[in-house]
Coordinates of C-alpha atoms and ligand atoms in Angstrom, one line a residue:
Chain A
X710 CA 0.2 0.0 -0.2
X711 CA 1.6 3.2 -1.0
X712 CA 1.6 5.6 2.1
X713 CA 2.1 9.3 1.6
X714 CA 2.5 12.0 4.5
X715 CA 0.1 15.3 3.8
X716 CA 1.9 18.1 3.9
X717 CA -0.7 20.3 5.4
X718 CA -2.3 17.9 8.2
X719 CA 0.9 15.8 8.5
X720 CA -1.2 12.4 8.6
X721 CA 0.7 9.0 6.9
X722 CA -1.9 8.8 4.5
X723 CA -2.8 5.2 3.0
X724 CA -4.1 5.8 -0.8
X725 CA -7.3 4.6 0.1
X726 CA -7.3 8.1 1.7
X727 CA -6.4 10.1 -1.4
X728 CA -7.2 10.9 -4.3
X729 CA -4.7 10.5 -7.6
X730 CA -4.4 13.8 -9.8
X731 CA -1.9 12.7 -12.7
X732 CA 1.4 14.6 -13.5
X733 CA 1.9 18.2 -11.2
X734 CA 3.7 21.3 -12.2
X735 CA 1.5 21.5 -15.8
X736 CA 1.4 25.4 -17.5
X737 CA -2.1 26.6 -18.0
X738 CA -2.2 28.0 -21.6
X739 CA -4.0 30.8 -22.5
X740 CA -6.2 31.9 -24.2
X741 CA -4.0 33.2 -26.4
X742 CA -1.7 29.6 -26.6
X743 CA -1.6 28.4 -30.6
X744 CA -2.4 24.9 -31.1
X745 CA 0.5 23.1 -30.0
X746 CA 0.3 24.6 -26.5
X747 CA -2.5 23.8 -25.8
X748 CA -2.5 20.1 -26.8
X749 CA 0.4 20.0 -24.6
X750 CA -1.7 21.6 -22.0
X751 CA -4.7 19.3 -22.0
X752 CA -3.1 15.8 -23.3
X753 CA 0.4 15.4 -23.0
X754 CA 1.7 13.9 -20.3
X755 CA 5.2 13.2 -18.5
X756 CA 5.0 9.5 -18.2
X757 CA 8.7 9.0 -16.7
X758 CA 10.0 5.4 -15.5
X759 CA 11.1 6.7 -12.3
X760 CA 10.6 10.4 -10.8
X761 CA 7.2 11.5 -11.5
X762 CA 6.1 14.5 -9.4
X763 CA 2.3 14.6 -8.8
X764 CA -0.6 15.6 -8.2
X765 CA -2.5 14.6 -4.8
X766 CA -6.1 15.1 -2.8
X767 CA -5.9 14.0 0.6
X768 CA -10.2 13.5 0.0
X769 CA -10.8 11.5 2.7
X770 CA -9.2 14.0 5.1
X771 CA -8.3 17.4 5.2
X772 CA -9.8 17.5 2.1
X773 CA -6.4 19.3 0.3
X774 CA -4.3 19.4 -3.2
X775 CA -0.6 18.6 -2.4
X776 CA 2.4 17.4 -4.4
X777 CA 4.5 14.3 -4.2
X778 CA 7.8 13.5 -6.1
X779 CA 7.5 9.4 -6.3
X780 CA 9.7 6.8 -8.3
X781 CA 7.2 5.0 -10.4
X782 CA 9.4 2.4 -10.8
X783 CA 11.0 1.6 -7.1
X784 CA 7.5 3.2 -5.5
X785 CA 10.3 5.4 -3.1
X786 CA 8.5 8.1 -2.1
X787 CA 11.2 11.3 -2.7
X788 CA 8.8 13.3 -0.4
X789 CA 5.9 15.4 -0.3
X790 CA 5.1 19.1 -0.4
X791 CA 2.5 21.7 -0.8
X792 CA 1.0 22.8 -4.0
X793 CA 0.8 26.3 -4.2
X794 CA 4.4 26.1 -5.9
X795 CA 5.3 26.1 -9.7
X796 CA 8.1 23.3 -9.2
X797 CA 9.6 21.0 -7.1
X798 CA 11.2 22.9 -3.8
X799 CA 15.1 22.2 -3.8
X800 CA 14.5 19.9 -0.4
X801 CA 13.1 17.4 -2.8
X802 CA 15.5 17.8 -5.0
X803 CA 17.9 16.7 -2.9
X804 CA 16.3 14.3 -1.6
X805 CA 16.1 12.6 -5.2
X806 CA 19.7 13.5 -5.8
X807 CA 20.9 11.9 -2.4
X808 CA 18.5 8.6 -3.5
X809 CA 20.1 8.2 -7.2
X810 CA 23.5 9.2 -5.2
X811 CA 23.1 5.9 -3.0
Chain B
X1052 CA 9.5 -25.3 -40.9
X1053 CA 7.1 -29.0 -40.0
X1054 CA 3.2 -28.3 -40.8
X1055 CA 1.9 -29.0 -37.4
X1056 CA -1.5 -30.9 -38.2
X1057 CA -3.7 -34.8 -36.7
X1058 CA -1.4 -36.6 -38.8
X1059 CA 1.8 -35.0 -37.2
X1060 CA 0.8 -35.9 -33.3
X1061 CA 0.4 -39.5 -34.8
X1062 CA 3.7 -39.4 -36.4
X1063 CA 5.7 -38.1 -33.1
X1064 CA 3.6 -40.4 -31.5
X1065 CA 5.0 -43.0 -32.5
X1066 CA 8.8 -41.7 -32.6
X1067 CA 8.6 -41.0 -28.6
X1068 CA 7.8 -37.1 -29.8
X1069 CA 11.7 -37.1 -31.3
X1070 CA 10.7 -35.1 -34.4
X1071 CA 9.2 -31.9 -33.4
X1072 CA 10.9 -28.2 -34.0
X1073 CA 11.5 -24.9 -33.0
X1074 CA 8.7 -23.0 -33.3
X1075 CA 10.7 -20.3 -34.4
X1076 CA 14.5 -19.4 -34.7
X1077 CA 16.5 -18.1 -32.2
X1078 CA 17.9 -15.2 -33.9
X1079 CA 20.6 -12.4 -33.5
X1080 CA 20.2 -9.5 -35.4
X1081 CA 21.5 -8.6 -38.4
X1082 CA 22.7 -4.8 -39.6
X1083 CA 20.1 -3.7 -41.4
X1084 CA 16.1 -4.0 -41.6
X1085 CA 13.8 -2.7 -43.8
X1086 CA 11.3 -2.6 -41.5
X1087 CA 11.9 -2.3 -37.4
X1088 CA 9.2 -3.2 -34.7
X1089 CA 10.0 -2.6 -31.6
X1090 CA 8.4 -4.9 -28.6
X1091 CA 7.0 -8.6 -29.3
X1092 CA 3.5 -8.1 -27.6
X1093 CA 1.2 -9.6 -30.0
X1094 CA 0.5 -6.0 -31.5
X1095 CA 4.2 -5.9 -33.1
X1096 CA 4.2 -9.9 -33.9
X1097 CA 0.8 -9.2 -35.4
X1098 CA 2.0 -6.2 -37.1
X1099 CA 5.0 -8.0 -38.7
X1100 CA 3.1 -10.9 -39.7
X1101 CA 0.7 -8.9 -41.3
X1102 CA 3.5 -6.6 -43.4
X1103 CA 4.7 -10.0 -45.3
X1104 CA 1.3 -11.0 -45.3
X1105 CA -1.0 -8.9 -47.2
X1106 CA 2.2 -6.8 -48.2
X1107 CA 5.3 -8.8 -48.9
X1108 CA 7.2 -7.3 -46.9
X1109 CA 9.6 -9.5 -44.8
X1110 CA 13.1 -8.4 -44.3
X1111 CA 11.7 -7.5 -40.6
X1112 CA 12.7 -7.6 -37.1
X1113 CA 10.9 -7.6 -34.4
X1114 CA 12.7 -6.9 -31.5
X1115 CA 12.2 -7.5 -27.9
X1116 CA 13.4 -6.2 -24.6
X1117 CA 12.7 -9.6 -22.8
X1118 CA 11.1 -12.6 -23.6
X1119 CA 7.8 -12.6 -26.7
X1120 CA 3.9 -12.3 -25.1
X1121 CA 6.3 -11.1 -21.2
X1122 CA 5.0 -7.5 -21.8
X1123 CA 0.5 -7.5 -21.3
X1124 CA -0.1 -10.1 -24.1
X1125 CA 0.9 -12.6 -21.6
X1126 CA -0.6 -11.1 -18.6
X1127 CA -3.9 -10.4 -19.4
X1128 CA -7.3 -12.2 -19.0
X1129 CA -7.8 -12.8 -22.3
X1130 CA -11.5 -11.5 -23.4
X1131 CA -11.9 -10.8 -27.2
X1132 CA -15.6 -8.5 -27.9
X1133 CA -16.4 -6.0 -30.2
X1134 CA -19.2 -4.3 -28.4
X1135 CA -17.9 -0.8 -28.5
X1136 CA -20.3 2.2 -29.1
X1137 CA -17.9 4.7 -31.9
X1138 CA -17.8 3.5 -35.3
X1139 CA -13.9 3.1 -35.5
X1140 CA -13.6 1.6 -32.5
X1141 CA -16.4 -1.2 -33.9
X1142 CA -14.7 -1.2 -37.3
X1143 CA -11.4 -2.2 -35.7
X1144 CA -12.6 -4.7 -32.9
X1145 CA -14.7 -6.7 -35.1
X1146 CA -12.2 -6.6 -38.1
X1147 CA -9.7 -8.1 -35.5
X1148 CA -12.8 -10.5 -33.6
X1149 CA -13.4 -12.1 -37.2
X1150 CA -9.9 -12.9 -37.5
X1151 CA -9.4 -14.3 -34.4
X1152 CA -12.4 -17.3 -35.8
X1153 CA -10.4 -18.0 -38.4
X1154 CA -6.7 -17.6 -36.6
X1155 CA -5.6 -21.5 -36.1
X1156 CA -6.3 -22.2 -39.3
X1157 CA -4.4 -19.2 -40.4
X1158 CA -1.1 -19.6 -37.9
X1159 CA -1.5 -23.5 -38.1
X1160 CA -1.7 -22.8 -34.2
X1161 CA -3.9 -23.6 -31.6
X1162 CA -4.8 -20.9 -30.4
X1163 CA -7.9 -22.1 -28.4
X1164 CA -10.6 -19.5 -29.8
X1165 CA -13.5 -19.8 -27.7
X1166 CA -16.6 -18.0 -28.5
X1167 CA -18.4 -18.6 -25.7
X1168 CA -20.4 -15.3 -25.2
X1169 CA -19.9 -12.4 -23.1
X1170 CA -22.4 -11.1 -20.9
X1171 CA -21.5 -7.2 -19.9
X1172 CA -24.5 -6.4 -16.9
X1173 CA -26.7 -3.9 -15.9
X1174 CA -26.2 -3.3 -12.3
X1175 CA -28.2 0.0 -13.2
X1176 CA -30.8 1.7 -14.7
X1177 CA -28.8 4.0 -16.8
X1178 CA -26.7 0.5 -17.5
X1179 CA -29.5 -0.6 -19.0
X1180 CA -30.0 3.1 -21.2
X1181 CA -26.3 2.7 -22.6
X1182 CA -26.6 -0.8 -23.2
X1183 CA -29.5 -0.3 -24.9
X1184 CA -27.8 2.0 -27.0
X1185 CA -25.3 0.5 -27.5
X1186 CA -27.2 -2.7 -29.2
X1187 CA -28.5 0.0 -31.6
X1188 CA -25.4 0.7 -32.2
X1189 CA -24.0 -2.4 -32.7
X1190 CA -26.7 -3.4 -34.9
X1191 CA -26.1 -0.6 -37.0
X1192 CA -22.0 -1.5 -37.3
X1193 CA -23.1 -4.8 -38.1
X1194 CA -22.0 -6.4 -34.9
X1195 CA -24.5 -8.4 -33.3
X1196 CA -25.4 -7.8 -29.9
X1197 CA -28.6 -7.8 -28.1
X1198 CA -30.1 -6.7 -24.7
X1199 CA -30.6 -9.4 -22.7
X1200 CA -33.5 -9.9 -19.3
X1201 CA -32.5 -10.7 -16.3
X1202 CA -34.4 -14.8 -16.9
X1203 CA -32.3 -14.8 -20.0
X1204 CA -28.7 -14.1 -18.0
X1205 CA -29.9 -16.5 -15.4
X1206 CA -30.3 -19.4 -18.2
X1207 CA -26.8 -18.2 -19.5
X1208 CA -24.7 -18.4 -16.6
X1209 CA -27.3 -20.3 -13.7
X1210 CA -24.4 -19.1 -10.8
X1211 CA -25.3 -15.7 -11.1
X1212 CA -26.8 -14.1 -8.7
X1213 CA -29.8 -11.8 -9.6
X1214 CA -30.3 -9.9 -6.6
X1215 CA -27.2 -8.8 -5.4
X1216 CA -27.1 -6.6 -2.0
X1217 CA -26.3 -3.7 -3.5
X1218 CA -26.8 -3.7 -7.4
X1219 CA -29.4 -5.8 -8.6
X1220 CA -29.1 -7.5 -12.2
X1221 CA -31.3 -5.6 -14.1
X1222 CA -30.2 -7.5 -18.3
X1223 CA -27.1 -7.3 -19.7
X1224 CA -25.6 -6.8 -23.6
X1225 CA -24.8 -10.0 -24.7
X1226 CA -22.5 -10.4 -27.6
X1227 CA -22.5 -14.3 -28.5
X1228 CA -20.0 -15.0 -31.0
X1229 CA -17.3 -13.2 -28.5
X1230 CA -15.0 -15.5 -26.0
X1231 CA -11.8 -15.8 -25.1
X1232 CA -8.4 -17.3 -27.0
X1233 CA -5.1 -19.0 -25.4
X1234 CA -3.0 -15.4 -25.0
X1235 CA 0.4 -17.3 -25.1
X1236 CA -0.3 -19.1 -27.8
X1237 CA -1.1 -15.8 -29.6
X1238 CA 2.4 -14.7 -29.0
X1239 CA 3.9 -17.9 -29.9
X1240 CA 1.9 -18.7 -33.1
X1241 CA 2.7 -15.4 -34.8
X1242 CA 6.1 -16.1 -34.0
X1243 CA 6.4 -19.2 -35.7
X1244 CA 4.7 -17.8 -38.8
X1245 CA 6.6 -14.5 -38.2
X1246 CA 10.1 -16.7 -38.1
X1247 CA 9.0 -18.5 -40.8
X1248 CA 8.9 -16.2 -43.9
X1249 CA 12.5 -15.2 -42.9
X1250 CA 11.4 -12.2 -40.3
X1251 CA 13.8 -12.1 -37.2
X1252 CA 12.6 -12.4 -33.7
X1253 CA 14.9 -11.2 -31.6
X1254 CA 14.1 -11.8 -27.4
X1255 CA 16.4 -9.8 -25.0
X1256 CA 17.5 -6.6 -27.1
X1257 CA 17.0 -3.8 -24.8
X1258 CA 16.2 -0.2 -27.5
X1259 CA 18.3 2.0 -25.6
X1260 CA 17.9 4.3 -28.1
X1261 CA 16.7 6.0 -31.9
X1262 CA 19.2 7.7 -34.2
X1263 CA 18.2 10.2 -36.9
X1264 CA 19.0 12.6 -39.2
X1265 CA 16.7 15.1 -41.0
X1266 CA 13.7 14.3 -39.3
X1267 CA 14.1 10.6 -40.6
X1268 CA 14.9 7.7 -38.3
X1269 CA 17.8 5.7 -39.9
X1270 CA 18.4 2.9 -37.1
X1271 CA 17.8 2.0 -33.3
X1272 CA 20.5 1.0 -30.8
X1273 CA 20.3 -2.2 -28.9
X1274 CA 21.5 -4.0 -26.0
X1275 CA 22.9 -6.2 -28.9
X1276 CA 24.0 -3.4 -30.8
X1277 CA 23.2 -1.2 -33.9
X1278 CA 20.3 -2.0 -36.2
X1279 CA 19.5 0.4 -39.1
X1280 CA 16.1 0.5 -40.6
X1281 CA 14.9 1.8 -43.3
X1282 CA 11.1 2.2 -41.2
X1283 CA 10.3 1.7 -37.4
X1284 CA 7.3 0.9 -36.2
X1285 CA 7.1 1.3 -32.0
X1286 CA 5.0 -1.4 -30.5
X1287 CA 5.9 -1.0 -26.9
X1288 CA 2.6 -0.6 -24.8
X1289 CA 3.2 1.1 -21.1
X1290 CA 6.8 1.8 -22.2
X1291 CA 5.8 4.1 -25.2
X1292 CA 6.8 7.1 -23.7
X1293 CA 9.9 6.0 -23.1
X1294 CA 10.8 5.1 -26.7
X1295 CA 8.7 8.4 -27.7
X1296 CA 11.4 9.9 -25.4
X1297 CA 14.2 8.6 -27.6
X1298 CA 12.5 9.5 -30.1
X1299 CA 12.0 13.2 -29.9
X1300 CA 8.9 13.5 -29.3
X1301 CA 5.9 13.0 -26.7
X1302 CA 2.6 11.1 -26.3
X1303 CA -0.6 11.1 -24.8
X1304 CA -0.2 8.7 -22.9
X1305 CA 0.1 7.7 -18.8
X1306 CA 1.0 3.8 -17.6
X1307 CA -0.6 2.9 -14.9
X1308 CA -1.3 -1.3 -13.2
X1309 CA -3.7 -3.4 -13.9
X1310 CA -4.4 -6.5 -12.1
X1311 CA -5.8 -9.8 -12.8
X1312 CA -6.1 -13.2 -10.5
X1313 CA -6.9 -16.7 -10.9
X1314 CA -8.8 -19.0 -8.4
X1315 CA -7.7 -23.0 -7.6
X1316 CA -8.7 -25.3 -10.3
X1317 CA -13.2 -25.9 -10.2
X1318 CA -15.0 -27.7 -11.9
X1319 CA -16.6 -26.2 -14.7
X1320 CA -19.2 -24.2 -13.2
X1321 CA -19.8 -21.1 -16.1
X1322 CA -19.7 -21.2 -19.7
X1323 CA -19.4 -17.8 -20.7
X1324 CA -17.9 -14.6 -20.4
X1325 CA -19.2 -12.1 -17.4
X1326 CA -18.3 -8.5 -16.8
X1327 CA -19.7 -6.2 -14.1
X1328 CA -18.6 -2.5 -14.7
X1329 CA -20.7 -0.9 -12.2
X1330 CA -18.9 -3.0 -8.9
X1331 CA -16.3 -3.3 -11.6
X1332 CA -15.1 -7.0 -11.9
X1333 CA -15.5 -9.4 -14.9
X1334 CA -14.7 -13.6 -14.7
X1335 CA -14.8 -16.4 -16.3
X1336 CA -13.7 -19.7 -16.4
X1337 CA -10.3 -20.8 -17.9
X1338 CA -10.2 -24.6 -19.9
X1339 CA -7.9 -25.8 -16.9
X1340 CA -10.9 -24.2 -14.4
X1341 CA -9.5 -21.8 -12.6
X1342 CA -11.9 -18.7 -12.3
X1343 CA -10.5 -15.5 -14.2
X1344 CA -10.6 -12.4 -12.5
X1345 CA -10.1 -8.9 -13.3
X1346 CA -10.2 -5.6 -11.9
X1347 CA -9.7 -2.4 -11.6
X1348 CA -6.5 -0.2 -12.8
X1349 CA -4.5 1.8 -10.7
X1350 CA -5.2 6.1 -10.7
X1351 CA -1.3 6.8 -11.1
X1352 CA 1.4 6.2 -12.8
X1353 CA 3.3 3.1 -12.3
X1354 CA 6.1 1.1 -14.6
X1355 CA 6.1 -1.9 -11.3
X1356 CA 3.7 -4.3 -12.8
X1357 CA 2.0 -5.1 -9.0
X1358 CA -0.8 -2.4 -8.4
X1359 CA -2.7 -2.5 -5.5
X1360 CA -3.9 -4.4 -2.8
X1361 CA -6.6 -2.4 -2.4
X1362 CA -8.4 -2.9 -6.0
X1363 CA -8.5 -6.5 -5.4
X1364 CA -10.8 -6.4 -1.8
X1365 CA -12.8 -4.0 -4.7
X1366 CA -13.3 -6.9 -7.1
X1367 CA -13.6 -9.8 -5.1
X1368 CA -15.7 -8.1 -2.7
X1369 CA -18.1 -7.3 -6.1
X1370 CA -17.7 -10.8 -7.5
X1371 CA -18.6 -12.4 -4.7
X1372 CA -21.9 -10.1 -4.4
X1373 CA -22.7 -11.4 -8.0
X1374 CA -20.9 -15.5 -7.9
X1375 CA -21.7 -16.2 -3.9
X1376 CA -20.0 -19.7 -4.8
X1377 CA -16.7 -18.3 -4.9
X1378 CA -16.4 -16.9 -1.4
X1379 CA -15.0 -19.8 -0.5
X1380 CA -12.4 -19.8 -3.6
X1381 CA -8.7 -20.2 -2.7
X1382 CA -7.2 -17.5 -5.2
X1383 CA -3.8 -18.7 -6.8
X1384 CA -1.8 -15.7 -8.6
X1385 CA -1.9 -12.6 -8.3
X1386 CA -0.1 -9.9 -11.1
X1387 CA 0.1 -6.6 -13.1
X1388 CA 1.1 -5.4 -16.2
X1389 CA 1.3 -1.9 -16.7
X1390 CA -1.1 -0.4 -19.4
X1391 CA -0.8 2.5 -21.5
X1392 CA -4.1 4.6 -21.2
X1393 CA -5.4 7.5 -23.7
X1394 CA -6.9 10.2 -22.8
X1395 CA -10.0 9.1 -24.4
X1396 CA -9.8 5.5 -23.7
X1397 CA -8.7 4.5 -27.6
X1398 CA -5.6 3.3 -28.8
X1399 CA -3.2 5.1 -31.9
X1400 CA -2.2 4.0 -34.9
X1401 CA 0.1 6.7 -36.0
X1402 CA 1.7 8.7 -37.9
X1403 CA 4.7 10.7 -35.6
X1404 CA 6.9 13.1 -36.2
X1405 CA 9.6 11.3 -37.5
X1406 CA 8.7 10.9 -41.4
X1407 CA 9.3 7.6 -41.2
X1408 CA 8.6 6.0 -38.6
X1409 CA 4.9 4.7 -37.0
X1410 CA 3.6 3.8 -33.4
X1411 CA 0.9 1.5 -31.7
X1412 CA 0.2 2.3 -28.7
X1413 CA -2.7 3.1 -26.4
X1414 CA -4.4 0.0 -26.5
X1415 CA -4.6 -0.3 -22.1
X1416 CA -6.6 -2.3 -20.7
X1417 CA -7.9 -3.8 -24.0
X1418 CA -6.0 -4.7 -26.6
X1419 CA -5.7 -8.1 -26.6
X1420 CA -9.0 -8.3 -28.4
X1421 CA -7.4 -6.1 -30.7
X1422 CA -4.2 -8.4 -31.5
X1423 CA -5.0 -9.1 -34.9
X1424 CA -7.2 -6.2 -36.6
X1425 CA -4.8 -3.5 -35.1
X1426 CA -1.6 -5.3 -37.1
X1427 CA -3.3 -5.6 -39.7
X1428 CA -4.1 -1.5 -39.8
X1429 CA -1.0 -1.1 -38.7
X1430 CA 0.8 -3.3 -41.2
X1431 CA -0.4 -1.0 -43.9
X1432 CA -0.2 1.7 -42.5
X1433 CA 3.9 0.9 -42.4
X1434 CA 4.0 -0.8 -45.8
X1435 CA 1.8 1.9 -47.9
X1436 CA 3.3 4.9 -45.1
X1437 CA -0.1 6.4 -44.7
X1438 CA -3.0 4.7 -42.3
X1439 CA -5.7 3.1 -44.4
X1440 CA -9.4 3.2 -43.7
X1441 CA -9.0 1.1 -40.0
X1442 CA -6.5 3.2 -39.0
X1443 CA -7.0 6.9 -39.4
X1444 CA -9.6 7.7 -37.5
X1445 CA -6.5 6.4 -34.7
X1446 CA -4.1 9.1 -35.5
X1447 CA -2.5 11.4 -32.7
X1448 CA -4.0 14.0 -34.1
X1449 CA -7.0 13.5 -32.7
X1450 CA -6.4 15.0 -29.9
X1451 CA -5.3 18.5 -31.1
X1452 CA -8.4 18.1 -33.1
X1453 CA -11.0 17.3 -31.0
X1454 CA -11.7 14.8 -32.7
X1455 CA -12.2 12.0 -29.4
X1456 CA -13.1 8.2 -30.2
X1457 CA -14.5 8.3 -26.7
X1458 CA -15.0 4.9 -25.0
X1459 CA -14.3 5.6 -21.5
X1460 CA -18.2 6.2 -21.4
X1461 CA -18.9 3.4 -22.8
X1462 CA -16.6 0.8 -21.8
X1463 CA -16.4 2.4 -17.9
X1464 CA -14.4 -0.5 -16.8
X1465 CA -10.7 -2.1 -18.2
X1466 CA -11.3 -4.8 -19.9
Ligands
FAD79 C1 -4.3 -7.4 -15.9 C2 -4.9 -6.7 -17.1 C3 -5.6 -7.6 -17.7 C4 -6.4 -7.7 -18.9 N1 -7.3 -8.1 -19.6 C5 -7.5 -8.1 -21.0 C6 -8.8 -8.3 -21.9 O1 -9.8 -9.4 -21.0 N2 -9.1 -8.5 -23.2 C7 -8.6 -7.6 -23.4 O2 -8.7 -7.6 -24.7 N3 -6.6 -7.2 -23.3 C8 -6.9 -7.1 -22.4 N4 -5.2 -6.5 -21.6 C9 -5.6 -5.4 -22.4 C10 -3.5 -6.2 -22.9 O3 -3.2 -6.8 -22.5 C11 -2.7 -5.1 -24.1 O4 -3.5 -4.1 -24.3 C12 -2.3 -5.8 -25.2 O5 -1.4 -7.1 -24.4 C13 -1.5 -5.1 -25.5 O6 -0.2 -5.4 -26.5 P1 0.9 -4.9 -26.9 O7 1.6 -6.3 -27.7 O8 0.3 -3.4 -27.0 O9 1.9 -4.8 -25.4 P2 2.7 -5.8 -25.0 O10 2.4 -7.3 -24.4 O11 2.5 -5.4 -23.6 O12 3.9 -6.0 -25.9 C14 5.4 -4.5 -25.7 C15 6.1 -5.2 -25.7 O13 7.6 -4.0 -25.8 C16 8.6 -5.2 -25.4 N5 9.2 -3.7 -24.8 C17 9.2 -2.4 -24.3 N6 10.4 -1.8 -24.0 C18 11.1 -2.3 -24.9 C19 12.6 -1.4 -25.7 N7 13.5 -0.7 -24.9 N8 12.6 -2.5 -26.4 C20 12.3 -3.4 -26.5 N9 11.2 -4.1 -26.4 C21 11.0 -3.1 -25.8 C22 8.2 -5.1 -24.0 O14 9.1 -6.3 -23.3 C23 6.9 -6.0 -24.1 O15 6.7 -7.7 -24.8 C24 -4.9 -6.7 -20.3 C25 -4.2 -6.3 -19.8 C26 -3.9 -6.4 -18.4 C27 -2.3 -5.3 -17.8
ZN80 ZN1 -4.0 16.0 5.1

């Protein structure tokens, strides 16, 4: 069972308590965007065999959206962080680097 | 290669089975092929087969990183049906189902196609309306299906509980010529037929890079060295995103785990396939007597070929409501496969940004049934350089153009 710690309420939540929300940090295309950008925004997804930055909702808990860095091959969780950022914070990137070096 | 026949069995019985040959050659890569196909699952092998059979192209290699059929083709629950809602889906899945009817003869290999009938239970009023609509659509598409009453459901499958605690059975969408086939045999039969035409099936050979020049693919780098090619076709299901990345483009595909499980073998108790989409579970009985059970896919990206346990709990809970007699069965094995999900739950058979590079993927939770038709359509596209009538609606451009082939509403469950 996948366990993620909600960065808001601090609960170590089972995946049945959470709802997956797909790739994180997707940049929303505005009305002025061309077709390529809009297609990429709506449909094209990072699908890495490795670290994936993704959105989760603590749906049966505090109800808030947050982000997680999880390895799709090993299921290792490198950390969770609040949703109000446009890119992964440095401490998460450091944790990933450290795991790679090991 | 020697022909399989009743006579051959008798002959071999008389000489202690010493005369059987390898089913296909264990090939090592040559330096160049006209067509290189990446992925020896059902779809890659069927593409190779139809390139040879329909288009006379036989200088072909099928490259597989693991063992043949070790991907989703050897991990699925083998349901074959063509009762989809949209016209392009009905066309390719029905073509496929029809090809399954004669596959054993075509390949001279027994794929054990068993058109035992598939029943999709309607357990809400909404589903009743949806399936009636599908039955009407299928009537127009020339696919033989019918909406049947609960009484007829019980006649076809006596072990069903019609008045389950949560969702009573209100009827079913019935496709009499749908059924199952032996998944490994499909992969092996195609491999043997391809090898027979002089094609190379290269196992334990991972594609690690794609070389291109001026918008054209020139070859692939593999764990067994460099291989040049005239055309390249990627048919790697859950790993499509990685291959596309090597070629420098992105896909509207996400890879997730889908699981299945089988019980201990028991005496014959059901001779149809039953799918219960509202409660998320489906079941059939294999020739060995095991109950073959499939359920839902994970909601998050995953390459581990395992999947989450709570899906198994949900599936088993649902099936025990529908088939109370299985409640004491022991489950023998559980496994997962990495399925390639697209936004509209329909596959991709398409040209790519690279001129001589083609892709077949996105079959997600339901591509076993499509293997022969997909191979037919993909071979046509690779041979002619442009998709034919079966494939054209499935191009990558449909996402940009908003021409989805929306089967997520029609199917609703993983199969
Ligand atoms: C549990 C489960 C149940 C299912 N049930 C059904 C069902 O009942 N009915 C149905 O119709 N469908 C079902 N499906 C879906 C079906 O199995 C797939 O859609 C279908 O088998 C896909 O075939 P494929 O040839 O595209 O992919 P695969 O069989 O996965 O073949 C792709 C191959 O590419 C190889 N590959 C990947 N990367 C590389 C590389 N870099 N170099 C070389 N080779 C590579 C892989 O090793 C693999 O063998 C199910 C799937 C699962 C997982
Ligand atoms: Zn929380």
